[in-house]
XYZ file of C-alpha atoms in Angstrom:
509
model
C -15.125 -3.741 -9.704
C -11.662 -5.076 -8.717
C -9.261 -3.759 -6.094
C -7.339 -1.536 -8.552
C -10.306 0.111 -9.990
C -11.506 0.790 -6.428
C -8.305 2.433 -5.371
C -8.701 4.804 -8.437
C -12.080 5.627 -7.700
C -11.467 6.399 -3.879
C -8.164 8.278 -4.942
C -10.019 10.640 -7.309
C -12.983 10.929 -4.889
C -10.664 12.221 -1.972
C -8.810 14.688 -4.323
C -12.240 16.067 -5.669
C -13.511 16.436 -2.016
C -10.283 18.160 -1.003
C -9.905 20.435 -4.052
C -10.325 24.142 -3.733
C -11.013 27.276 -6.275
C -9.006 30.209 -6.517
C -10.798 31.676 -3.322
C -9.592 28.675 -1.270
C -13.209 27.233 -1.188
C -14.079 23.815 -1.655
C -15.206 23.007 -4.892
C -17.339 20.242 -3.665
C -19.091 21.752 -0.357
C -18.876 19.558 2.716
C -22.768 18.993 2.574
C -22.401 17.461 -0.908
C -19.604 15.310 -0.089
C -21.135 11.719 -0.104
C -19.441 9.212 1.921
C -17.740 6.482 0.198
C -19.221 2.886 0.792
C -17.175 0.114 -0.033
C -19.355 -3.076 -0.404
C -17.795 -6.346 -1.072
C -16.963 -9.871 0.495
C -14.829 -10.508 3.760
C -11.049 -10.327 3.215
C -11.253 -8.830 -0.268
C -8.943 -5.967 0.645
C -11.376 -2.924 1.342
C -9.508 -1.482 4.260
C -6.018 -1.972 2.379
C -7.411 0.044 -0.432
C -8.310 3.254 1.870
C -5.195 2.805 3.717
C -3.167 2.894 0.438
C -5.020 5.871 -0.725
C -4.202 7.941 2.568
C -0.643 6.983 2.350
C -0.052 7.945 -1.104
C -1.773 11.378 -0.537
C 0.097 11.982 2.709
C -3.101 12.527 4.768
C -4.360 10.971 8.094
C -5.850 7.593 8.168
C -8.128 6.643 11.236
C -9.719 3.165 11.236
C -12.312 1.787 13.360
C -14.588 -1.155 13.391
C -18.097 0.100 14.388
C -19.385 -3.097 15.486
C -16.968 -2.761 18.526
C -18.475 0.412 19.685
C -21.568 1.235 21.894
C -23.828 3.990 21.657
C -21.899 5.641 24.405
C -18.599 5.292 23.009
C -19.752 6.655 19.638
C -21.668 9.511 20.875
C -19.788 10.391 23.879
C -21.060 10.453 27.537
C -23.725 12.819 28.835
C -22.916 15.732 31.296
C -24.967 18.580 32.984
C -23.886 22.132 31.853
C -25.354 25.594 32.536
C -26.390 28.133 30.035
C -28.243 31.279 29.944
C -31.403 31.794 27.764
C -33.307 34.957 27.683
C -31.663 35.998 30.822
C -32.364 32.881 32.699
C -29.870 30.105 33.868
C -30.909 26.701 32.811
C -29.073 23.209 33.424
C -28.915 21.495 30.055
C -27.659 18.138 28.747
C -24.342 17.926 26.625
C -22.109 15.184 25.705
C -18.561 14.534 25.990
C -16.632 14.184 22.676
C -16.900 11.029 20.495
C -13.982 8.682 21.009
C -14.177 8.491 17.006
C -14.189 12.057 16.733
C -11.529 12.687 19.156
C -9.228 10.144 17.278
C -9.399 12.488 14.170
C -8.496 15.700 16.133
C -5.826 13.623 17.853
C -4.251 12.571 14.381
C -4.289 16.156 13.171
C -2.521 17.309 16.141
C 0.273 14.607 16.182
C 0.813 14.696 12.539
C 0.272 18.493 11.658
C -1.610 17.422 8.697
C -5.166 18.848 8.450
C -6.957 16.592 6.054
C -7.579 12.764 6.554
C -9.800 9.904 5.914
C -11.933 8.289 8.873
C -12.535 4.714 8.002
C -15.452 2.834 9.570
C -15.672 -0.875 8.962
C -18.849 -3.106 9.035
C -21.360 0.102 8.905
C -24.152 -2.221 8.143
C -23.764 -4.318 10.968
C -24.234 -1.789 13.672
C -26.627 -2.692 16.784
C -30.242 -1.375 16.839
C -29.284 1.572 19.514
C -26.280 2.751 17.484
C -27.874 2.601 14.024
C -29.695 6.112 14.199
C -26.265 7.793 15.162
C -24.523 5.987 12.442
C -26.936 6.965 9.965
C -26.454 10.539 11.168
C -22.775 10.393 10.942
C -22.954 9.169 7.315
C -25.181 12.038 6.602
C -23.759 14.910 8.387
C -20.372 13.979 9.708
C -21.316 14.337 13.227
C -21.669 12.020 16.198
C -23.867 13.695 18.785
C -22.950 17.340 19.014
C -19.408 16.932 17.555
C -18.444 17.201 13.811
C -15.472 15.823 12.152
C -12.477 18.363 11.422
C -12.793 20.252 8.214
C -11.032 18.325 5.489
C -11.816 14.806 6.656
C -13.584 12.533 4.495
C -15.934 9.643 5.444
C -15.166 6.072 3.973
C -17.147 3.145 5.264
C -17.158 -0.705 4.431
C -19.592 -3.412 5.056
C -20.393 -6.836 3.776
C -23.525 -7.872 1.741
C -26.171 -9.742 3.761
C -25.306 -12.871 2.001
C -21.889 -12.896 3.796
C -23.026 -11.870 7.225
C -26.156 -12.803 8.941
C -26.174 -9.456 11.124
C -25.820 -7.253 8.144
C -28.786 -5.150 6.969
C -29.497 -3.561 3.594
C -29.414 0.315 3.346
C -32.792 2.047 2.615
C -33.262 3.996 -0.528
C -33.284 7.365 1.291
C -29.887 6.628 2.716
C -28.286 5.066 -0.547
C -29.330 8.339 -2.419
C -26.739 9.864 0.167
C -24.069 7.579 -0.490
C -21.115 6.841 -2.942
C -21.295 3.100 -3.212
C -18.541 1.186 -4.715
C -19.083 -2.700 -4.979
C -15.706 -4.747 -4.642
C -15.049 -8.056 -6.267
C -12.272 -10.284 -5.692
C -9.488 -10.151 -8.597
C -6.308 -12.142 -8.345
C -4.544 -9.998 -11.126
C -5.393 -6.661 -9.362
C -4.318 -8.240 -6.065
C -1.238 -9.596 -7.304
C -0.190 -6.081 -8.294
C -0.920 -4.851 -4.965
C 0.871 -7.809 -3.140
C 4.104 -7.249 -5.325
C 4.260 -3.600 -4.563
C 4.130 -4.672 -0.747
C 6.665 -7.233 -0.853
C 4.456 -10.439 -0.546
C 6.177 -13.763 -0.358
C 7.273 -14.901 -3.877
C 6.090 -18.587 -3.068
C 2.481 -16.881 -2.583
C 2.897 -14.928 -5.681
C 4.073 -17.693 -7.686
C 1.479 -20.236 -6.751
C -1.302 -17.901 -7.596
C 0.399 -17.353 -11.002
C 0.044 -21.117 -11.360
C -3.560 -21.460 -9.721
C -5.413 -18.213 -9.852
C -8.603 -20.158 -9.297
C -7.324 -20.708 -5.615
C -6.987 -17.153 -4.792
C -10.671 -16.610 -3.017
C -12.919 -19.104 -1.844
C -15.727 -18.577 0.615
C -18.423 -21.103 1.376
C -20.151 -20.804 5.023
C -22.651 -23.815 5.088
C -23.536 -25.920 8.121
C -21.676 -29.028 6.666
C -18.571 -27.082 5.192
C -16.968 -23.972 5.906
C -14.226 -22.785 3.603
C -12.438 -19.323 3.648
C -9.650 -18.344 1.542
C -9.219 -14.758 1.048
C -6.896 -11.779 -0.242
C -6.348 -10.926 3.576
C -5.442 -14.559 4.300
C -2.985 -14.895 1.609
C -1.137 -11.574 2.563
C -1.096 -12.546 6.084
C 0.361 -15.963 5.260
C 2.985 -14.361 3.114
C 4.247 -12.283 6.270
C 4.045 -15.291 8.517
C 6.273 -17.301 6.013
C 8.745 -14.494 5.827
C 9.004 -14.246 9.626
C 9.138 -17.979 10.226
C 11.970 -18.257 7.558
C 13.942 -15.497 9.160
C 13.466 -16.964 12.580
C 14.246 -20.581 11.178
C 10.606 -21.763 12.547
C 8.917 -24.858 11.040
C 6.619 -24.137 8.536
C 3.935 -27.064 7.904
C 0.589 -27.845 6.525
C -0.946 -27.016 9.907
C 0.514 -23.436 9.888
C -0.829 -22.922 6.392
C -4.199 -24.143 7.174
C -4.518 -21.327 9.740
C -4.545 -18.864 7.126
C -6.032 -20.940 4.069
C -9.007 -22.379 5.537
C -9.715 -25.133 2.848
C -8.289 -28.390 2.822
C -7.604 -28.697 -0.832
C -5.994 -25.185 -1.264
C -3.987 -25.541 1.957
C -2.732 -28.872 0.988
C -1.929 -27.528 -2.592
C 0.134 -24.691 -1.293
C 2.112 -26.801 1.165
C 2.923 -29.068 -1.579
C 3.966 -26.142 -3.643
C 6.041 -24.447 -0.826
C 8.038 -27.585 -0.489
C 8.896 -27.683 -4.293
C 9.618 -23.870 -3.880
C 12.220 -24.481 -1.078
C 13.691 -27.269 -3.283
C 13.980 -24.721 -6.468
C 15.550 -22.240 -4.113
C 18.524 -24.723 -3.480
C 18.896 -25.714 -7.182
C 19.239 -22.245 -8.558
C 22.065 -20.014 -7.493
C 19.962 -16.817 -7.602
C 22.897 -14.461 -5.852
C 25.330 -15.758 -8.812
C 22.654 -15.074 -11.328
C 22.126 -11.445 -10.260
C 25.787 -10.956 -10.474
C 25.584 -12.251 -14.098
C 27.769 -15.139 -13.137
C 25.595 -18.166 -14.271
C 26.583 -21.622 -16.049
C 25.153 -23.104 -19.301
C 24.064 -26.009 -17.086
C 21.844 -23.811 -14.909
C 20.381 -22.140 -18.058
C 19.606 -25.557 -19.619
C 18.100 -26.773 -16.225
C 15.659 -23.839 -16.351
C 14.988 -24.194 -20.080
C 13.764 -27.904 -19.566
C 11.812 -27.041 -16.443
C 7.917 -27.242 -16.102
C 5.700 -24.158 -15.898
C 5.598 -23.907 -12.078
C 9.325 -24.463 -11.807
C 9.809 -21.708 -14.157
C 7.160 -19.384 -12.183
C 9.240 -20.267 -8.966
C 12.510 -19.477 -10.524
C 11.447 -15.966 -11.701
C 9.660 -15.414 -8.333
C 12.811 -16.158 -6.419
C 14.874 -13.914 -8.894
C 12.263 -11.057 -8.219
C 12.455 -11.729 -4.347
C 16.304 -11.172 -4.481
C 16.162 -8.347 -6.951
C 13.388 -5.904 -5.529
C 14.776 -5.545 -2.092
C 18.089 -4.378 -3.746
C 16.241 -1.813 -5.657
C 13.932 -0.858 -2.840
C 16.955 -0.369 -0.525
C 18.537 1.927 -3.089
C 15.542 3.958 -3.622
C 14.642 4.229 0.042
C 18.155 5.669 0.596
C 17.620 8.026 -2.045
C 14.292 9.194 -0.611
C 16.116 9.581 2.599
C 18.810 11.619 1.309
C 16.208 14.095 0.072
C 14.766 14.349 3.347
C 18.134 14.977 5.012
C 19.001 17.536 2.203
C 15.726 19.603 2.826
C 16.523 19.868 6.434
C 19.860 21.116 6.135
C 18.854 23.538 3.621
C 16.025 24.725 5.721
C 18.308 25.203 8.787
C 21.013 26.915 6.794
C 18.438 29.458 5.518
C 16.758 29.994 9.076
C 19.527 32.634 10.071
C 20.407 35.083 7.392
C 22.005 32.537 5.240
C 23.822 30.773 8.409
C 23.073 27.409 9.887
C 21.945 27.511 13.499
C 24.339 25.418 15.218
C 24.837 22.921 17.082
C 21.851 20.919 15.952
C 20.808 17.583 17.455
C 20.022 14.486 15.872
C 16.674 14.573 18.289
C 15.809 18.024 16.394
C 16.238 16.493 13.131
C 13.946 13.560 14.217
C 11.295 16.268 15.478
C 11.468 18.138 12.202
C 11.109 14.888 9.913
C 7.914 13.848 11.897
C 6.495 17.272 11.692
C 7.329 18.502 8.175
C 8.919 15.952 5.928
C 5.984 13.893 5.233
C 3.937 16.871 4.305
C 6.786 18.387 2.023
C 7.544 15.333 -0.004
C 5.485 12.534 -1.505
C 7.580 9.425 -0.426
C 8.249 6.527 -2.834
C 7.740 3.440 -0.740
C 7.693 2.466 2.939
C 7.571 5.758 4.642
C 8.741 4.352 7.949
C 11.743 2.668 6.566
C 12.673 5.646 4.534
C 12.559 7.947 7.915
C 14.640 5.320 9.705
C 17.181 5.580 6.779
C 17.172 9.399 7.299
C 18.010 9.122 10.828
C 20.852 6.670 9.952
C 22.118 8.985 7.345
C 22.153 11.920 9.791
C 24.246 9.833 12.362
C 26.425 8.747 9.560
C 27.202 12.410 8.760
C 27.382 13.805 12.166
C 27.798 11.254 14.749
C 25.719 10.600 17.868
C 26.509 14.023 19.370
C 25.890 17.524 17.994
C 25.435 18.021 14.148
C 28.505 20.431 14.056
C 32.106 19.795 14.934
C 32.716 21.766 18.050
C 36.123 22.648 17.215
C 34.650 24.918 14.443
C 33.449 28.109 15.567
C 32.591 29.582 12.175
C 28.945 28.833 11.297
C 29.865 28.743 7.415
C 32.890 26.708 8.033
C 30.661 23.948 10.038
C 28.266 23.960 7.243
C 31.122 23.521 4.750
C 32.060 20.375 6.677
C 28.343 19.217 6.992
C 28.014 19.708 3.274
C 31.194 18.051 2.159
C 30.325 15.073 4.440
C 26.653 15.015 2.964
C 28.018 15.174 -0.795
C 30.474 12.427 -0.373
C 27.450 10.055 0.708
C 25.582 11.352 -2.415
C 28.419 10.482 -4.542
C 28.624 7.039 -3.063
C 25.094 6.492 -3.669
C 25.042 7.625 -7.137
C 28.003 4.998 -7.925
C 25.859 2.316 -6.387
C 23.158 3.030 -9.220
C 25.258 1.292 -11.703
C 25.639 -1.826 -9.697
C 21.692 -2.105 -9.042
C 21.076 -1.544 -12.840
C 23.304 -4.477 -13.765
C 21.480 -6.559 -11.427
C 18.316 -5.878 -12.954
C 19.715 -6.401 -16.463
C 21.319 -9.830 -15.206
C 18.096 -11.028 -13.892
C 16.056 -10.346 -16.963
C 18.952 -11.448 -18.993
C 18.693 -15.053 -17.513
C 15.080 -15.101 -17.957
C 15.412 -14.298 -21.696
C 18.224 -16.914 -22.311
C 16.439 -19.688 -20.202
C 12.892 -18.887 -21.665
C 13.170 -16.647 -24.532
C 10.838 -13.407 -24.626
C 8.065 -15.728 -23.706
C 5.317 -15.933 -21.065
C 7.449 -16.414 -18.251
C 9.766 -13.396 -19.089
C 6.749 -11.268 -19.819
C 5.282 -12.351 -16.336
C 8.397 -10.993 -14.666
C 8.438 -7.605 -16.634
C 4.618 -7.329 -15.650
C 5.200 -7.775 -11.991
C 8.139 -5.433 -11.951
C 5.942 -2.841 -13.735
C 3.429 -3.111 -10.832
C 5.950 -2.049 -8.421
C 6.132 1.892 -8.290
C 9.444 1.790 -6.309
C 11.154 -0.315 -9.214
C 9.495 1.846 -11.916
C 10.867 4.972 -10.309
C 14.484 3.520 -10.137
C 14.309 2.421 -13.987
C 12.940 5.951 -14.790
C 15.887 7.714 -13.257
C 18.639 5.091 -13.794
C 17.448 3.133 -16.815
C 17.761 -0.690 -17.604
C 18.046 -1.744 -21.208
C 16.770 -4.935 -20.770
C 13.690 -3.954 -18.883
C 12.874 -1.261 -21.909
C 13.277 -3.799 -24.358
C 11.135 -6.506 -22.670
C 8.310 -3.836 -21.739
C 8.106 -2.947 -25.554
C 7.666 -6.739 -26.386
C 5.016 -6.752 -23.440
C 3.221 -3.913 -24.986
C 3.376 -5.456 -28.415
C 1.951 -8.680 -27.163
C -0.930 -6.880 -25.211
C -1.745 -4.730 -28.404
C -1.842 -7.826 -30.710
C -3.904 -9.700 -28.218
C -6.268 -6.715 -28.185
C -6.383 -6.611 -31.922
C -7.286 -10.479 -32.142
C -10.041 -9.721 -29.490
C -11.449 -7.033 -31.606
C -11.206 -9.016 -34.983
C -13.027 -12.125 -33.165
C -15.697 -9.497 -31.875
C -16.228 -8.067 -35.351
C -16.280 -11.567 -37.119
C -19.148 -12.757 -34.494
C -20.924 -9.720 -35.259
C -21.087 -10.274 -39.176
C -24.265 -12.035 -40.667
C -23.635 -15.780 -41.480
C -23.536 -15.154 -45.215
C -20.864 -12.537 -45.147
C -18.752 -14.767 -43.085
C -18.964 -17.348 -45.671
């Protein structure tokens, strides 16, 4: 299965394992909760799958590469204790808590969230001395004498033996206790994930043009090639950082992440062209709806790879605008929840004065659990702190000159409402930019492949979808309908071809 299917499988499994009935009991008992094992080639995105599910569900995520552990660090260290059995005192061996188990309890303490996922990578590559303990953990959720906290789910990952000489096959007895998912590289599924995570537009555009360069793994004595989903994502972040810091980007840098001469050279050439297109097209003016016929004509005559580069540049400029708007909206909701809760604490009166540090502590402890955040949690929380400072300054939350608590809350409410009104006014401008970008693509290319690619990419971005769901975009909805029509037409054609192939030769004639 591809990464998108795997995310859905893991998400549904975690939901099922955490589900309770009307009596508060687990619908699937802990003993029947099979650990999930993700098997697939290196760099295909196994860790990202699990981390994304945990983030979406607002639960803890603790990750370990089990090959970095010894038997002692996994099981804990032995010590001697005294116990009374049958009226006699005995010295017995016990173990300190496993570092891995301890990390899950620490996560619960720091987050205030009881549930979580413990992710163990490379489980089929453990040493001979650790293997029995690893099998015990997969079957019983215990390392030594210590058990995972209630509500924690085990997800593990491994590489098939053909990709790792130290990997071993699971035997039938263990496989019968595991929930195995086999992951295969898929550029289409990865592209949707990469777009939602803000991947560099040159990377996304290149793989749109050369999808067969997405994944390549050959580890032979005479030739070693390694191009993976992980490599593309990390290259993407490096390109963005190097550009921001004005550092040189060359073929050698690219080859450090795309370890194949042909693909690294091909992408380096494309990246140079991409930078050239960036200078040739006034992206900022296009988003403002101010574009000349000359620019539209140039785009209309361009090659396919240039067209993909142009739409990638447009989306690279557009999506941060949409994200920033929606992140601020999520942050405003967090601040609103805090103010309401503080107001209701003391018989309808706000307990004042409140410090910004108190807000930060509340947000870390409660906001993430109360609300499923759309987008980057860390960015949203930083924006919430900025809004709080914007309302109240760096000192106490309420003006000290106002002694009446209701009057103080009125000042706070008015300040908060002013910011909300300003934010609402900005929505129109963001919608106009969305329409301007899609309008340019339609003028330059018509409602053809390039425009539909842009709509597909935008539709894979949950933050963007949330924005248009609330504030709308006429062009996006129009072109989405066209995309659905195209997909349905293609599906019908495939069904007709399949039906035609199944008919006897005589009937076809």
